[in-house]
GROMACS .gro file of C-alpha atoms in nm:
model
  130
    1MET     CA    1  11.680  14.727   5.339
    2ALA     CA    2  11.320  14.826   5.391
    3GLY     CA    3  11.059  14.559   5.447
    4GLU     CA    4  10.770  14.495   5.211
    5ARG     CA    5  10.446  14.682   5.278
    6ASP     CA    6  10.220  14.562   4.997
    7LEU     CA    7   9.986  14.292   5.132
    8GLU     CA    8   9.952  14.106   4.801
    9LYS     CA    9  10.330  14.084   4.766
   10LEU     CA   10  10.368  13.980   5.130
   11LEU     CA   11  10.119  13.696   5.090
   12ALA     CA   12  10.276  13.584   4.761
   13GLN     CA   13  10.622  13.571   4.924
   14LEU     CA   14  10.518  13.443   5.268
   15GLN     CA   15  10.743  13.132   5.276
   16PRO     CA   16  10.618  12.994   5.610
   17LYS     CA   17  10.859  12.753   5.775
   18LEU     CA   18  10.811  12.545   6.088
   19VAL     CA   19  11.081  12.609   6.348
   20HIS     CA   20  11.217  12.296   6.515
   21GLY     CA   21  11.120  12.259   6.880
   22GLU     CA   22  10.851  12.308   7.138
   23PHE     CA   23  10.791  12.650   7.288
   24VAL     CA   24  10.610  12.786   7.592
   25PHE     CA   25  10.492  13.119   7.729
   26CYS     CA   26  10.580  13.181   8.093
   27THR     CA   27  10.531  13.471   8.331
   28VAL     CA   28  10.743  13.574   8.625
   29GLY     CA   29  10.580  13.834   8.848
   30ASP     CA   30  10.867  13.955   9.062
   31ARG     CA   31  11.167  13.968   8.831
   32ASP     CA   32  11.296  14.188   8.556
   33TYR     CA   33  11.458  14.072   8.232
   34GLY     CA   34  11.813  14.103   8.360
   35ALA     CA   35  11.750  13.848   8.634
   36LEU     CA   36  11.650  13.586   8.374
   37ALA     CA   37  11.887  13.672   8.088
   38ALA     CA   38  12.071  13.343   8.140
   39LEU     CA   39  11.759  13.164   8.014
   40GLN     CA   40  11.815  13.331   7.675
   41PRO     CA   41  11.445  13.387   7.604
   42ILE     CA   42  11.333  13.392   7.244
   43ALA     CA   43  11.119  13.693   7.332
   44SER     CA   44  11.018  13.888   7.638
   45TYR     CA   45  10.770  14.158   7.724
   46GLN     CA   46  10.733  14.350   8.046
   47GLU     CA   47  10.367  14.371   8.146
   48ALA     CA   48  10.222  14.531   8.458
   49GLU     CA   49  10.148  14.183   8.598
   50GLY     CA   50  10.497  14.049   8.536
   51LEU     CA   51  10.763  13.962   8.283
   52SER     CA   52  10.638  13.738   8.001
   53LEU     CA   53  10.891  13.507   7.839
   54VAL     CA   54  10.883  13.284   7.533
   55LEU     CA   55  11.118  12.994   7.598
   56SER     CA   56  11.194  12.653   7.461
   57LYS     CA   57  11.008  12.393   7.664
   58GLY     CA   58  11.333  12.236   7.786
   59VAL     CA   59  11.466  12.565   7.921
   60ALA     CA   60  11.140  12.635   8.104
   61ASP     CA   61  11.138  12.284   8.249
   62ASP     CA   62  11.500  12.311   8.364
   63ALA     CA   63  11.426  12.646   8.531
   64GLY     CA   64  11.113  12.512   8.699
   65LEU     CA   65  10.889  12.769   8.529
   66ALA     CA   66  10.519  12.692   8.491
   67TYR     CA   67  10.336  12.712   8.159
   68GLU     CA   68   9.994  12.614   8.034
   69SER     CA   69  10.039  12.505   7.672
   70LEU     CA   70  10.291  12.383   7.418
   71PHE     CA   71  10.340  12.577   7.096
   72GLY     CA   72  10.503  12.529   6.761
   73CYS     CA   73  10.651  12.828   6.585
   74ILE     CA   74  10.605  12.916   6.220
   75SER     CA   75  10.834  13.187   6.088
   76LEU     CA   76  10.725  13.384   5.785
   77HIS     CA   77  11.035  13.431   5.574
   78VAL     CA   78  10.911  13.734   5.386
   79HIS     CA   79  11.077  14.055   5.505
   80SER     CA   80  10.770  14.245   5.617
   81SER     CA   81  10.774  14.608   5.715
   82LEU     CA   82  10.662  14.689   6.066
   83ASP     CA   83  10.432  14.942   5.894
   84ALA     CA   84  10.266  14.680   5.671
   85VAL     CA   85   9.889  14.666   5.706
   86GLY     CA   86   9.691  14.342   5.697
   87LEU     CA   87   9.950  14.066   5.724
   88THR     CA   88   9.873  13.976   6.083
   89ALA     CA   89   9.501  13.992   6.011
   90ALA     CA   90   9.532  13.767   5.705
   91VAL     CA   91   9.736  13.508   5.894
   92ALA     CA   92   9.519  13.514   6.206
   93SER     CA   93   9.197  13.500   6.002
   94LYS     CA   94   9.313  13.199   5.801
   95LEU     CA   95   9.409  13.013   6.117
   96ALA     CA   96   9.099  13.121   6.313
   97ALA     CA   97   8.873  12.999   6.032
   98ASN     CA   98   9.026  12.656   6.097
   99GLY     CA   99   9.006  12.668   6.477
  100ILE     CA  100   9.375  12.745   6.537
  101SER     CA  101   9.488  13.016   6.776
  102ALA     CA  102   9.770  13.245   6.665
  103ASN     CA  103  10.011  13.430   6.892
  104VAL     CA  104  10.206  13.664   6.665
  105ILE     CA  105  10.540  13.821   6.743
  106ALA     CA  106  10.658  14.074   6.489
  107ALA     CA  107  11.034  14.114   6.485
  108TYR     CA  108  11.233  14.350   6.264
  109TYR     CA  109  11.265  14.121   5.959
  110HIS     CA  110  10.998  13.855   6.001
  111ASP     CA  111  10.678  13.762   6.179
  112HIS     CA  112  10.668  13.453   6.398
  113ILE     CA  113  10.341  13.273   6.465
  114TYR     CA  114  10.306  13.055   6.774
  115VAL     CA  115  10.031  12.797   6.732
  116PRO     CA  116   9.928  12.497   6.944
  117LYS     CA  117  10.198  12.233   6.896
  118ASP     CA  118   9.949  11.964   6.794
  119LYS     CA  119   9.816  12.188   6.515
  120ALA     CA  120  10.147  12.326   6.388
  121GLU     CA  121  10.167  12.108   6.073
  122LEU     CA  122   9.809  12.194   5.977
  123ALA     CA  123   9.878  12.563   6.042
  124LEU     CA  124  10.184  12.544   5.816
  125GLN     CA  125   9.975  12.391   5.537
  126LEU     CA  126   9.706  12.658   5.576
  127LEU     CA  127   9.955  12.943   5.569
  128SER     CA  128  10.120  12.794   5.262
  129GLN     CA  129   9.783  12.837   5.086
  130LEU     CA  130   9.790  13.214   5.137
   0.00000   0.00000   0.00000
């Protein structure tokens, strides 16, 4: 099933939902993904400086991993195509206009927006207006 590409349809069918929990971004400079697979990261990305992980706060705390901020996650339940143009910009612009940072992870079926935990409810309301 191909994802939606039309921006107007994507915005009309956005269906943002707040994911339960608190999430953090961590980095580990001297390890590869396989060494940390037991942590079951929500997402990972190998950068030149180290392996970045998105983890639940509890998992990061239990593993003794440092992080700077707490995030809430809003999943967009529209099946967006990875080739769609403008969805990330529309979401980020709406949040930025209200002083909310957006860290977007595009997965195969949906986009997931990590926002400061203390602004997650407001972000959800704003995205529901799109």
